[in-house]
Every structure is written in C-alpha cells, then in structure tokens.
Coordinates of C-alpha atoms in Angstrom, one line a residue:
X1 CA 139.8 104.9 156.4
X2 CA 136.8 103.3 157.0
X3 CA 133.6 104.4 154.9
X4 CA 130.9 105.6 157.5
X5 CA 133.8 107.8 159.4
X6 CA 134.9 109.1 155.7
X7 CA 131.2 110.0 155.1
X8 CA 131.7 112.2 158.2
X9 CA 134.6 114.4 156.6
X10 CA 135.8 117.2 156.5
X11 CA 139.2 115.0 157.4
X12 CA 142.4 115.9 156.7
X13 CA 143.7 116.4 153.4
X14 CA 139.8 115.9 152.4
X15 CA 138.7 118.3 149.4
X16 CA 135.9 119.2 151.6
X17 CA 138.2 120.6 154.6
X18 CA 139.4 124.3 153.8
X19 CA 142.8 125.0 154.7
X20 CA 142.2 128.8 153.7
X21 CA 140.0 130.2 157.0
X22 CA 139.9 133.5 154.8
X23 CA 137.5 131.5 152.5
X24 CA 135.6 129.1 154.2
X25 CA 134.8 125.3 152.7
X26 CA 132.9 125.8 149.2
X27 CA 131.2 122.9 147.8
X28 CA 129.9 123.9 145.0
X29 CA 129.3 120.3 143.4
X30 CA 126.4 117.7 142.7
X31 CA 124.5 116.5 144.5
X32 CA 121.9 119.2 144.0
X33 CA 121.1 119.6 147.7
X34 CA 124.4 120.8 149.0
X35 CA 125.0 118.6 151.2
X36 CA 122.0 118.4 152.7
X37 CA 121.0 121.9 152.9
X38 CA 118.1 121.4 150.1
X39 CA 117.0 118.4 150.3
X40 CA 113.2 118.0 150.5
X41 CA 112.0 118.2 154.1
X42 CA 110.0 114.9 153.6
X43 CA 113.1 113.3 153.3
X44 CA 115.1 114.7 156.1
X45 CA 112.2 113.5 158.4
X46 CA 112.9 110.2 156.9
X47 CA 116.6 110.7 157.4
X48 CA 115.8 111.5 161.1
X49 CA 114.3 109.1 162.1
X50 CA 116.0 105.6 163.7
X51 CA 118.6 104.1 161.4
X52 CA 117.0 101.4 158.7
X53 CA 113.4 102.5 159.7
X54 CA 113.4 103.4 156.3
X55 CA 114.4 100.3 154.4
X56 CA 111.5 98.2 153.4
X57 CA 110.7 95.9 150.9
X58 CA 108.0 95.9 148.3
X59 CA 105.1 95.4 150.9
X60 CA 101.9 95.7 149.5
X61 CA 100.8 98.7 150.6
X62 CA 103.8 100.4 149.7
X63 CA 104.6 98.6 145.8
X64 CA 107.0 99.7 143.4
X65 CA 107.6 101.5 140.2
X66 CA 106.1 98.5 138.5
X67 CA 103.5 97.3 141.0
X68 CA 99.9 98.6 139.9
X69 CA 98.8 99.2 143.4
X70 CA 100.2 100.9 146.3
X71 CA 101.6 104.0 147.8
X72 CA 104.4 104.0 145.3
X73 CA 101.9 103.4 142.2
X74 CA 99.3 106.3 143.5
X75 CA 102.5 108.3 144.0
X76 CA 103.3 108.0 140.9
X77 CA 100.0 108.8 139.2
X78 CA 99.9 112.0 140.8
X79 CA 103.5 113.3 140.3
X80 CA 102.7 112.5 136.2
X81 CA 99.3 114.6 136.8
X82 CA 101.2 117.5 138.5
X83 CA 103.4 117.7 135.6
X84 CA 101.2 117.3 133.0
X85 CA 103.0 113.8 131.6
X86 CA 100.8 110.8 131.2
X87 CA 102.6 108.5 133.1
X88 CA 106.0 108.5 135.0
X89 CA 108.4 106.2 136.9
X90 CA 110.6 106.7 139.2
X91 CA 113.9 105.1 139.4
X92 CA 116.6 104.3 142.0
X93 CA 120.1 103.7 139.7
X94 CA 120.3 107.1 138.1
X95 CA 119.6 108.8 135.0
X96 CA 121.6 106.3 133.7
X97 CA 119.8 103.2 133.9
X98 CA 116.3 105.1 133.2
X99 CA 117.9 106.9 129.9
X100 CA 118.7 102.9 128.9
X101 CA 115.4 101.8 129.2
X102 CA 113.9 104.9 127.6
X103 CA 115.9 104.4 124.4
X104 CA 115.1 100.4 124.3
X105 CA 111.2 101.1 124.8
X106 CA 111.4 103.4 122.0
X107 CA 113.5 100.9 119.4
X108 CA 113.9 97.3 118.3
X109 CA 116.9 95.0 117.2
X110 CA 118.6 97.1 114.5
X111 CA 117.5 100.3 114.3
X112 CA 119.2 103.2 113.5
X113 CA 118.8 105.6 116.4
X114 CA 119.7 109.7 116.0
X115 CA 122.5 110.7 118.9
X116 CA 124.1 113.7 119.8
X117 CA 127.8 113.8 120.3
X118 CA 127.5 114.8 123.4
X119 CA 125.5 112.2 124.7
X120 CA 126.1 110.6 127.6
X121 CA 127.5 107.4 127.6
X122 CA 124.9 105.7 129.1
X123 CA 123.1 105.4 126.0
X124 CA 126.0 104.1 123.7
X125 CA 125.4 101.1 126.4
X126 CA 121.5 101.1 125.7
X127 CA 122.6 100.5 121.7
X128 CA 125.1 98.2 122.8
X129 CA 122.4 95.8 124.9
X130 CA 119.5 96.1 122.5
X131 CA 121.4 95.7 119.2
X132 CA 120.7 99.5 117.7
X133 CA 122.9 101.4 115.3
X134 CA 124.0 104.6 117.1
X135 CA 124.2 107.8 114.8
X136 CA 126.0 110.6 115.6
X137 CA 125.5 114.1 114.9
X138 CA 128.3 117.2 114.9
X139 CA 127.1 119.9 117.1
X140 CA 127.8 123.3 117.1
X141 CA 131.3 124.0 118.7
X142 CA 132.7 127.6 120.7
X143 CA 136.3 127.5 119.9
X144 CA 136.6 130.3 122.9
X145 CA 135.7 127.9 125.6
X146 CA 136.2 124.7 124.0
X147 CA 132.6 123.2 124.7
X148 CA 129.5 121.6 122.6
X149 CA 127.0 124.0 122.2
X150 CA 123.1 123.0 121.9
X151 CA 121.9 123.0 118.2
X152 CA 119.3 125.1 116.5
X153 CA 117.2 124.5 113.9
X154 CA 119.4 125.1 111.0
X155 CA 122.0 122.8 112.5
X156 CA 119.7 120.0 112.3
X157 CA 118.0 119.8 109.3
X158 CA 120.9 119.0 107.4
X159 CA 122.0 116.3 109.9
X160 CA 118.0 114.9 109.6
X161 CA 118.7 115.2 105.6
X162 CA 122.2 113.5 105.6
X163 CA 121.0 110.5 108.5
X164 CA 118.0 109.3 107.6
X165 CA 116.4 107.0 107.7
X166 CA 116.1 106.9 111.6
X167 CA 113.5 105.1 114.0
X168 CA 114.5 107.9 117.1
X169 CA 115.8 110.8 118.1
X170 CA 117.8 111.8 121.6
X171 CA 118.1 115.5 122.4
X172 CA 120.2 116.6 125.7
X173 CA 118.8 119.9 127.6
X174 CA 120.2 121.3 129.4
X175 CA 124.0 120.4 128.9
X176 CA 126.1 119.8 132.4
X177 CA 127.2 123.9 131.8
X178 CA 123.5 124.9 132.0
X179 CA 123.5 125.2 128.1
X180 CA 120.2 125.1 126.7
X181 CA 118.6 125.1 123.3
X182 CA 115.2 126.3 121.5
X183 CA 113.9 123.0 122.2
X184 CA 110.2 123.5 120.8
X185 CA 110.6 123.1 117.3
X186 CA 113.4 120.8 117.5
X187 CA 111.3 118.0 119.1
X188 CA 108.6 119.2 116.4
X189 CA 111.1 118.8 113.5
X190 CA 112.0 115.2 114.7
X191 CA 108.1 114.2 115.5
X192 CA 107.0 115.9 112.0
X193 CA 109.1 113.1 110.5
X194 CA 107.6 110.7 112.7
X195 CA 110.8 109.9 115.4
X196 CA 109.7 109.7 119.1
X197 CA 112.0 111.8 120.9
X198 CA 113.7 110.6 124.4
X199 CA 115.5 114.3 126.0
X200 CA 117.7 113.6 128.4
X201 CA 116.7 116.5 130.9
X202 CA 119.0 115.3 133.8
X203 CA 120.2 118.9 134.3
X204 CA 117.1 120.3 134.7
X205 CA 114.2 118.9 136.5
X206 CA 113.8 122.3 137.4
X207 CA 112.8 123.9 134.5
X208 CA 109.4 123.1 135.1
X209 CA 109.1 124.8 138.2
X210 CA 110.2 127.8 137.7
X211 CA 109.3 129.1 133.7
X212 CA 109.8 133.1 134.2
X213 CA 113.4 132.6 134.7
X214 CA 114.6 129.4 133.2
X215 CA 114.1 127.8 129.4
X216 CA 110.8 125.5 128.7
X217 CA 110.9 122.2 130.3
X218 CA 111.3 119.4 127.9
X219 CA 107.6 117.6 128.6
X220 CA 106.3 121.7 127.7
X221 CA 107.9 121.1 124.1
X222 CA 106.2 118.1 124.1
X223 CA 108.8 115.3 124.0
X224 CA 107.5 111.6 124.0
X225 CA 109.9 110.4 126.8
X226 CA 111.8 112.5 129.7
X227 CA 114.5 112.0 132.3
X228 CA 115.6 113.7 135.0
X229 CA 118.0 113.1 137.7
X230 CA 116.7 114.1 141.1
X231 CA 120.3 114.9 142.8
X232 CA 122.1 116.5 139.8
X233 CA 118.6 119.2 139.3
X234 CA 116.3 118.8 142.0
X235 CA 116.8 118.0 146.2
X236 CA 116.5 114.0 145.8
X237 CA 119.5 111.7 146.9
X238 CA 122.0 110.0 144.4
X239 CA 121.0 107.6 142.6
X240 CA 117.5 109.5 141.9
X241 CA 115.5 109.9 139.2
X242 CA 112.3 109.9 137.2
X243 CA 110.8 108.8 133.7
X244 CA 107.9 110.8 132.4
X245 CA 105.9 109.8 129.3
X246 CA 103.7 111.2 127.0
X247 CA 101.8 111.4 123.4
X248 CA 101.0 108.0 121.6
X249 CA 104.3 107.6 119.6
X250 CA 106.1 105.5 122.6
X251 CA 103.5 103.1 124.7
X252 CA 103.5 102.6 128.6
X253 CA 103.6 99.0 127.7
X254 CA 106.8 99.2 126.1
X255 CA 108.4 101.3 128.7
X256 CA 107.6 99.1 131.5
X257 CA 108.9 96.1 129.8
X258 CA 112.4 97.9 129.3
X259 CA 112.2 98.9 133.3
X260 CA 111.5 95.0 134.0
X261 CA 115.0 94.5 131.7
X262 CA 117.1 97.3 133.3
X263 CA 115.9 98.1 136.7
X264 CA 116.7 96.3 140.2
X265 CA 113.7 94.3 141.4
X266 CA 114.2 95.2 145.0
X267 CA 114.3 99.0 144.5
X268 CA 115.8 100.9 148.0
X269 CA 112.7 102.3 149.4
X270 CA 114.4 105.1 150.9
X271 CA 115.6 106.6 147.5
X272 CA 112.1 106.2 146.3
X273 CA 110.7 108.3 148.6
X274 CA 113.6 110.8 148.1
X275 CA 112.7 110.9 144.5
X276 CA 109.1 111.6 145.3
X277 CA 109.7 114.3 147.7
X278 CA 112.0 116.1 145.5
X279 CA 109.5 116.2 143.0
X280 CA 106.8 117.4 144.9
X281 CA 109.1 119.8 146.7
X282 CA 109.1 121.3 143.1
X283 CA 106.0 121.6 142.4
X284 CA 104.4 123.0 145.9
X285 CA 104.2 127.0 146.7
X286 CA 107.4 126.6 148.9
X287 CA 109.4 124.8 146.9
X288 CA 109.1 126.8 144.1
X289 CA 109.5 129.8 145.9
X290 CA 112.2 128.6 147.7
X291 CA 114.0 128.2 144.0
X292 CA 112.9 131.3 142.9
X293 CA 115.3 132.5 146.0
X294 CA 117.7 131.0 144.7
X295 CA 117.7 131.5 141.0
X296 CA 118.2 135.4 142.2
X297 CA 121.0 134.5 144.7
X298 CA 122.3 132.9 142.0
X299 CA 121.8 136.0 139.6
X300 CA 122.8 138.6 141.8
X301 CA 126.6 136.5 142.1
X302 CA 126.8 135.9 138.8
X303 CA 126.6 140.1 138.5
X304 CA 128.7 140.9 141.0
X305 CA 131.3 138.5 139.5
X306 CA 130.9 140.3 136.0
X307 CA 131.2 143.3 137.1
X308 CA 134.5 142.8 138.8
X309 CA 135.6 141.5 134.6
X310 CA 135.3 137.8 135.4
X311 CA 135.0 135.8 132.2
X312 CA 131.8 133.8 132.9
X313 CA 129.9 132.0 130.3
X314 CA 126.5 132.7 129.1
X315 CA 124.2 130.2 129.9
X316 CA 120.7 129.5 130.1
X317 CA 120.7 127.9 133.8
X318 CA 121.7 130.3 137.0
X319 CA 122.3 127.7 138.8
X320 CA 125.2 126.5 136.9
X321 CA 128.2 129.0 137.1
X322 CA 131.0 128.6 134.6
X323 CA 134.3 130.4 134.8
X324 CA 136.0 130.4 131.3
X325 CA 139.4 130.1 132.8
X326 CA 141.2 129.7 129.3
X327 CA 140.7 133.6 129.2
X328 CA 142.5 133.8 132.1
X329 CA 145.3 132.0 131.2
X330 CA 145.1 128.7 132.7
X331 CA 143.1 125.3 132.1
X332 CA 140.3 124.7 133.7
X333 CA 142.0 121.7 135.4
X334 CA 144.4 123.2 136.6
X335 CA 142.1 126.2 138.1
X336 CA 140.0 122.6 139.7
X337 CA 143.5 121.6 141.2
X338 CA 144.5 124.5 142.7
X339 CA 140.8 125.6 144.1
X340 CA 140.2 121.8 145.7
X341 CA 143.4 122.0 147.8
X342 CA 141.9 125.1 149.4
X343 CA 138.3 124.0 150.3
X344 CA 136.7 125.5 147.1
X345 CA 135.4 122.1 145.2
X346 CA 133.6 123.1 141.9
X347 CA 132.1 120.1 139.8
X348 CA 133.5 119.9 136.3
X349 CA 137.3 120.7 135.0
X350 CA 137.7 120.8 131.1
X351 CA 140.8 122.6 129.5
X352 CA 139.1 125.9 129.0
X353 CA 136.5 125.9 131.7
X354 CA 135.5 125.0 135.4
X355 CA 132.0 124.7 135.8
X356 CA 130.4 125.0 139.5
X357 CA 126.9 124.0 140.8
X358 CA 125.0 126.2 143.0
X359 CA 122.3 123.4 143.8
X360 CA 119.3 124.5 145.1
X361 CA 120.8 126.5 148.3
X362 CA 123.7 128.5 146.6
X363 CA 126.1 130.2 149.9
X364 CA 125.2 133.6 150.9
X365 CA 127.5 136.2 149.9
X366 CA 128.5 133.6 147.0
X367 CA 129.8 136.6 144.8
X368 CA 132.4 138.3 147.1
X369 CA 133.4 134.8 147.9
X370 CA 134.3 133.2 144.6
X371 CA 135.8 136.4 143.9
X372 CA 138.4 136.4 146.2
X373 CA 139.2 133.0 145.5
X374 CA 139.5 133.1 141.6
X375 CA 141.5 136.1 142.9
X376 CA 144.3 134.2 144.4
X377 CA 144.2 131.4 142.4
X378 CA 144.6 133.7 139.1
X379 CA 147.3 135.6 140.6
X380 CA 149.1 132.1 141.4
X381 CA 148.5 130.3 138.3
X382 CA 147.1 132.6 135.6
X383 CA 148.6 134.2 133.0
X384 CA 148.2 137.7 131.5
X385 CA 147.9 135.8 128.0
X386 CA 144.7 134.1 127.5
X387 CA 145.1 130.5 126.4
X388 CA 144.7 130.6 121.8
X389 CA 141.2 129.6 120.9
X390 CA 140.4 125.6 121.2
X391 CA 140.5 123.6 117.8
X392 CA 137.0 121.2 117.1
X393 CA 137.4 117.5 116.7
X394 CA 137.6 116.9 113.2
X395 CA 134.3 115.1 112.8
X396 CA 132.0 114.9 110.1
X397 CA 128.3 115.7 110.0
X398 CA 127.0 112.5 111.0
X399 CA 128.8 109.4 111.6
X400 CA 127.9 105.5 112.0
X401 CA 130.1 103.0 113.3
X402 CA 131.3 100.9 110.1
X403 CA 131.8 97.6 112.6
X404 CA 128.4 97.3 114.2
X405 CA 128.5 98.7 118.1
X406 CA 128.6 95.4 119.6
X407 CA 130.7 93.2 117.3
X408 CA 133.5 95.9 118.2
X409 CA 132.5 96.2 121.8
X410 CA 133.0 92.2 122.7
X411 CA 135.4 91.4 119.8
X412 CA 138.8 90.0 120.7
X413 CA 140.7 93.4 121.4
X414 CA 144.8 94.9 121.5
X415 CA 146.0 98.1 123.1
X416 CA 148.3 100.3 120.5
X417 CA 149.9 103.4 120.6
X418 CA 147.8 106.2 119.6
X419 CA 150.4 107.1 117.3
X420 CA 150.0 103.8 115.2
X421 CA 145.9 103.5 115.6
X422 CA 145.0 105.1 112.1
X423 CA 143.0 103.0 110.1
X424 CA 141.9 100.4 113.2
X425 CA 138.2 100.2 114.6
X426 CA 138.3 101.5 118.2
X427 CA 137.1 99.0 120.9
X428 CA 136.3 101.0 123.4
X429 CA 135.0 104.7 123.7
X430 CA 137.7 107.3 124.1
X431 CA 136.6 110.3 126.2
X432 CA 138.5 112.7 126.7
X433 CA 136.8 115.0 128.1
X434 CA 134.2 116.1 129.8
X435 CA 133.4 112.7 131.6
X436 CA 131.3 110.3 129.8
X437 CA 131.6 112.3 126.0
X438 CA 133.1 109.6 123.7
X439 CA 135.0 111.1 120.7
X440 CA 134.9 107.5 119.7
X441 CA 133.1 104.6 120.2
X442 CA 133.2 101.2 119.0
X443 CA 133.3 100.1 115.7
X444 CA 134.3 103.6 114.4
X445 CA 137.5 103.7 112.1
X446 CA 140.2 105.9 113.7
X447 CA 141.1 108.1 110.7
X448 CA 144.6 110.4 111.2
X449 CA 142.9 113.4 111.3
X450 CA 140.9 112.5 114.7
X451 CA 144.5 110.6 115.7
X452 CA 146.4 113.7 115.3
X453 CA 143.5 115.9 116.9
X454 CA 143.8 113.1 119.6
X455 CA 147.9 113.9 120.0
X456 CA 147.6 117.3 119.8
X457 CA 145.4 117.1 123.0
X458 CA 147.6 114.9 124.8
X459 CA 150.5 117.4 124.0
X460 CA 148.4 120.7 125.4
X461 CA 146.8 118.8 128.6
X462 CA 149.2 115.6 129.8
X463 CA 147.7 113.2 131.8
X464 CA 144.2 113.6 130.3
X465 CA 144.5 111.1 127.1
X466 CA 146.0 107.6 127.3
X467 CA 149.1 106.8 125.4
X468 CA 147.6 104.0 123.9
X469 CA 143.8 102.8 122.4
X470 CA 142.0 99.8 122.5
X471 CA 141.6 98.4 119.0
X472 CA 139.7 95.1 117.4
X473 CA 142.2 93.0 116.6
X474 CA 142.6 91.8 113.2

C-alpha cells in the first residue's frame, strides 16, 4: 500500500478499523493528541493551510534552535520564561536525540555517568558516542505486575554510596506507566554531592501545567537539565520536543555545542512550530483548563473501572491507564493481541500489564467503554487463576560494564545460543521488555544467573526473547 493512502486508514485489517460496531475504534496510543483531536490549535491552522506552506528553511526572520535571532530564538526565550528555566531548545528528532546531547553537555571523555535501569536506550547511545562509562543502578521492583518502580530516597543512597565516584546523574519521571517518584530531594541528594542532574521528563510535560492534580514537574525540583517529548505528553507532532536548562552546574555553552553535534541543521520548520504551540497550549488559561478536563475524564473512568473490580495500577499520572492483566489471568500481550484485532489499540504490552494513553482528549464515556471490552476479552482469554507473581532480574546494586561500552559495541562480534552465553561480554543490548529497557548492554559479562533469568522468560512468553545473543568474539 502506498504511504499517503495508508496514512488515511482505517483500511482493512488496519488496527485502527474496529471490526466490533458494539465498541467503536479505540486508540488509546501515543501520540498525545489522539489523532488529532488535541493538538494545539496553532498548529491545526498550520495544518490547514495549502500543502508545504509550512516548510521553510532557516530564513532569517524565522532562525533556528541555534540561531540567536529570529522568531524561533525570541520563541524560545519566552517559552524558558513561562516555565521558569533559563534557557530552552526545542528539538525536531525526539526525546531521543535531545536526551543525547543533554548527557554529552553535561560529561566529558570518560566519565562515569549514574543510569537508571530503566533508562531508555537513547542514552546508552549518548555513552557510546562520547566515550562515558554508564553505571547502572537496581530499582525498586513489584513482583505483582512485573514493572520498575521509581526509587525513593532510601533506595538511593546506597546505590550513591556503592557507585561513586560519578560526574552525573539521570533520573526518569514519570515512567511510560505514569509512575512517578518524590523527585525533590532526589535531585537534591545528587546536587548535594555535586552531580548535575539531566530527568528525562518525556512522559510528562504536563506536570507543569497542571500541579493540584499531578506530581511536581522536574524543573520545580530544580533539575539542571529537562526533556520532554511534545507528542508522548503534550499536543505537539512526532518527532517533538524541548530542552530546558537551568542553575549554573551545566552551561548554555555546553549544551549548544552538543545540539551542533546531534541535531539536523535544516530543522523541519513545521515540527518547530508544533513544538512551540504545544507548549504554549500548556501554559495559556485554555490549555490548562482544557487538561484539567481531562485529567477528571480521566479520573472519573478510572473509578468507574474500579468499581466494577478491574485490577488497575496505581499511578501518579491519570492520563496513563494501566490494566494489570496478570491478575486476570492472561499476559499483557496477549490482552494487546486480542484488543488490536477489535479496534481497541492500547500503547504498551508487557507480560503482566497493558498500559493505555488517554492523551490529552481521553473518549467520552471512556469507562463503560473499556469495560465492556476487557469484558469480552477476559471472558475469551482470561483465566480464573491469576498468573504467580513475576520474578526480578537477578541484578546487583549497581553495575559497570567490565569491557568499556564502545570497545564491546564495535568489536568484532558472534551470535550464540543463549544457553551457552555465560561468561561472554554481550555486544549488543538485550531488551526484553518493555521496548528500549536493556537488561544488558555492551561490555557487561553474561553471568548464569541473568542467562537462566533470561530462559526462564523465553519459556513463560515465546516469541519475546531471541534464541540466541550477540557476543564479542574472543
């Protein structure tokens, strides 16, 4: 099929077409705006108007993220104003690519940098390309549903007394499942000792807008550097997102050097103005009433769901709904399988869960909708037996790859069978799941017990872990 008429789905056999009338097409997956429904009305002007109006190049008067003058530099000045950072950037390849230079601005050539494990790959990359020593730090784990959960406090001052010495931190809040943790006196903690701190706050550019109902934004803790990705938390395109800095530990100069490094130097002027009218949408009377609508839309489904003894998981973000299906007797990829061939796309299968995003226009009558669907799909392919509580990876408090990142990453390199890959270096990540995780990355020794954790999970959920790993070769 050819790409513009696939972009015009619902087709046949498309996820997005429901073949149950009873239920009507649910997308309930990123990006933020729902297909559409809320992105910022700036940009669906600029949508609107004649095709390729919209695609310019860095004239003058309009610039770009590194251009000191025009309208791209003035927006920029005022969206770090109206949030209170010091300076910001916005950025047209992702989170991704901004979380890269982030890291690099706040480093040099062999530093040894303090990651969580659930990290998103992205960054493993950053270490890769400027030469840094990743170290990873356990996090908390809920054997019920089988995720990372944010650390406290007392989870990290051990990890700060076991890793040290480091040169900077990385904290991730919210989690993809809305998870969130005490983030003030985290970032304090990892400051006191002198570490800038980069949060990667893709999940929730909207914290800031709306602080009666959701946790405090990462630049209200006070974090040195913040990212956030416009179409997974706010009404911006894909591809959006936005750098904020502040405090004196990490300089402007350093940051922009890393953007000249990582990002394209014929930005698409389209998803800059996207990005900018997202966060701006945020910030103005409407906008943040308009997600104060939704946040209680979003609450008043989640209620009606518990109350009809649906097994949802706490979290600190209404917008994020996650169904614990392992209490219900299936995987959360199977529950994804069964829900997609019916119209009802949620975002992100695990074994014990299926998480679904609301975005910032959740359905009406969501509630009474999801419920009759997790009806019939629990009455198809439940169980009356939940599924036995999930068993952590069997990793240690913190852990450095003994072959440094990028010797193991671009060393000459053999596939084996996970069975026999005790005792090699892996040469690639291996995430299993969710998307982008890594249980392993380069240059870390495959020990049995993470190889037989590894088998085990390819025994409970086939199809989800290769047979065989990429090793260095000897």
């Amino acid at each position: 099929m050819e790409l513009p008429r696939l972009l015009q789905g619902p087709w046949p056999g498309s996820p997005l077409r429901s073949v149950h009338s009873g239920w009507g097409r649910l997308a309930l997956h990123l990006p933020a705006h729902g297909l559409g429904r809320g992105l910022a009305p700036a940009t669906r002007r600029l949508l609107q108007g004649p095709p390729g109006s919209w695609d310019w190049p860095e004239l003058p008067a309009f610039g770009g993220p590194l251009i000191e003058e025009g309208a791209v530099a003035e927006v920029q000045c005022r969206l770090a104003a109206q949030m209170g950072a010091e300076r910001c950037w916005l950025g047209v390849n992702g989170a991704s690519g901004l979380l890269q230079a982030a890291l690099l601005a706040m480093t040099r050539p062999g530093d040894r940098v303090l990651l969580p494990r659930n990290l998103h790959r992205s960054l493993l990359h950053a270490c890769l390309l400027g030469g840094l020593r990743p170290v990873l730090m356990r996090l908390p784990f809920d054997r019920a549903s089988g995720l990372w959960m944010p650390p406290t406090l007392r989870d990290l001052e051990p990890v700060l007394a076991a890793a040290s010495p480091l040169a900077a931190a990385v904290l991730v809040h919210p989690t993809y499942q809305g998870l969130a943790a005490d983030l003030r006196p985290l970032v304090a903690a990892l400051q006191a000792r002198g570490l800038p701190v980069l949060v990667d706050e893709a999940h929730g550019a909207h914290f800031a807008a709306a602080p009666r109902r959701l946790p405090e934004s990462a630049l209200a803790c006070g974090a040195d550097l913040v990212v956030h990705s416009l179409h997974k938390s706010a009404g911006g395109l894909g591809q959006t997102a936005v750098l904020w800095q502040q405090g004196p530990r990490v300089q402007p100069a350093t940051v922009e050097r890393s953007l000249l490094w990582l990002q394209t130097s014929s930005p698409s002027a389209l998803l800059l103005a996207s990005g900018a009218a997202a966060i701006e949408r945020l910030q103005q009377p409407a906008g943040r009433a308009a997600l104060q609508r939704s946040l209680e839309r979003a609450e008043r489904a989640r209620a009606q769901l518990q109350q009809r003894g649906w097994p949802l998981l706490a979290n600190a973000d209404p917008l994020r709904l996650v169904l614990i299906t392992a209490r219900l007797g299936c995987s959360g990829l199977a529950a994804d399988g069964w829900l997609m061939e019916r119209g009802v796309v949620g975002e992100l299968p695990e074994p014990g869960c299926l998480t679904f995003c609301l975005g910032l226009t959740p359905p009406r009558v969501l509630g009474r909708r999801l419920h009759r669907a997790w009806s019939a799909m629990a009455a198809a392919i439940g169980s009356s037996a939940p599924l036995p509580p999930f068993e952590p990876p069997p990793l240690p408090l913190v852990c450095e790859p003994e072959l440094e990142l990028g010797q193991a990453a671009r060393a000459a390199s053999e596939p084996v069978a996970l069975e026999a890959s005790a005792g090699r270096w892996a040469a690639a990540m291996i995430c299993p799941y969710p998307p982008g995780i890594p249980l392993l990355c380069p240059g870390e020794r495959i020990d049995p017990a993470r190889r037989d954790w590894l088998l085990e999970q390819r025994r409970l959920w086939p199809g989800q872990i290769a047979d065989t790993v990429q090793v260095v070769r000897p």
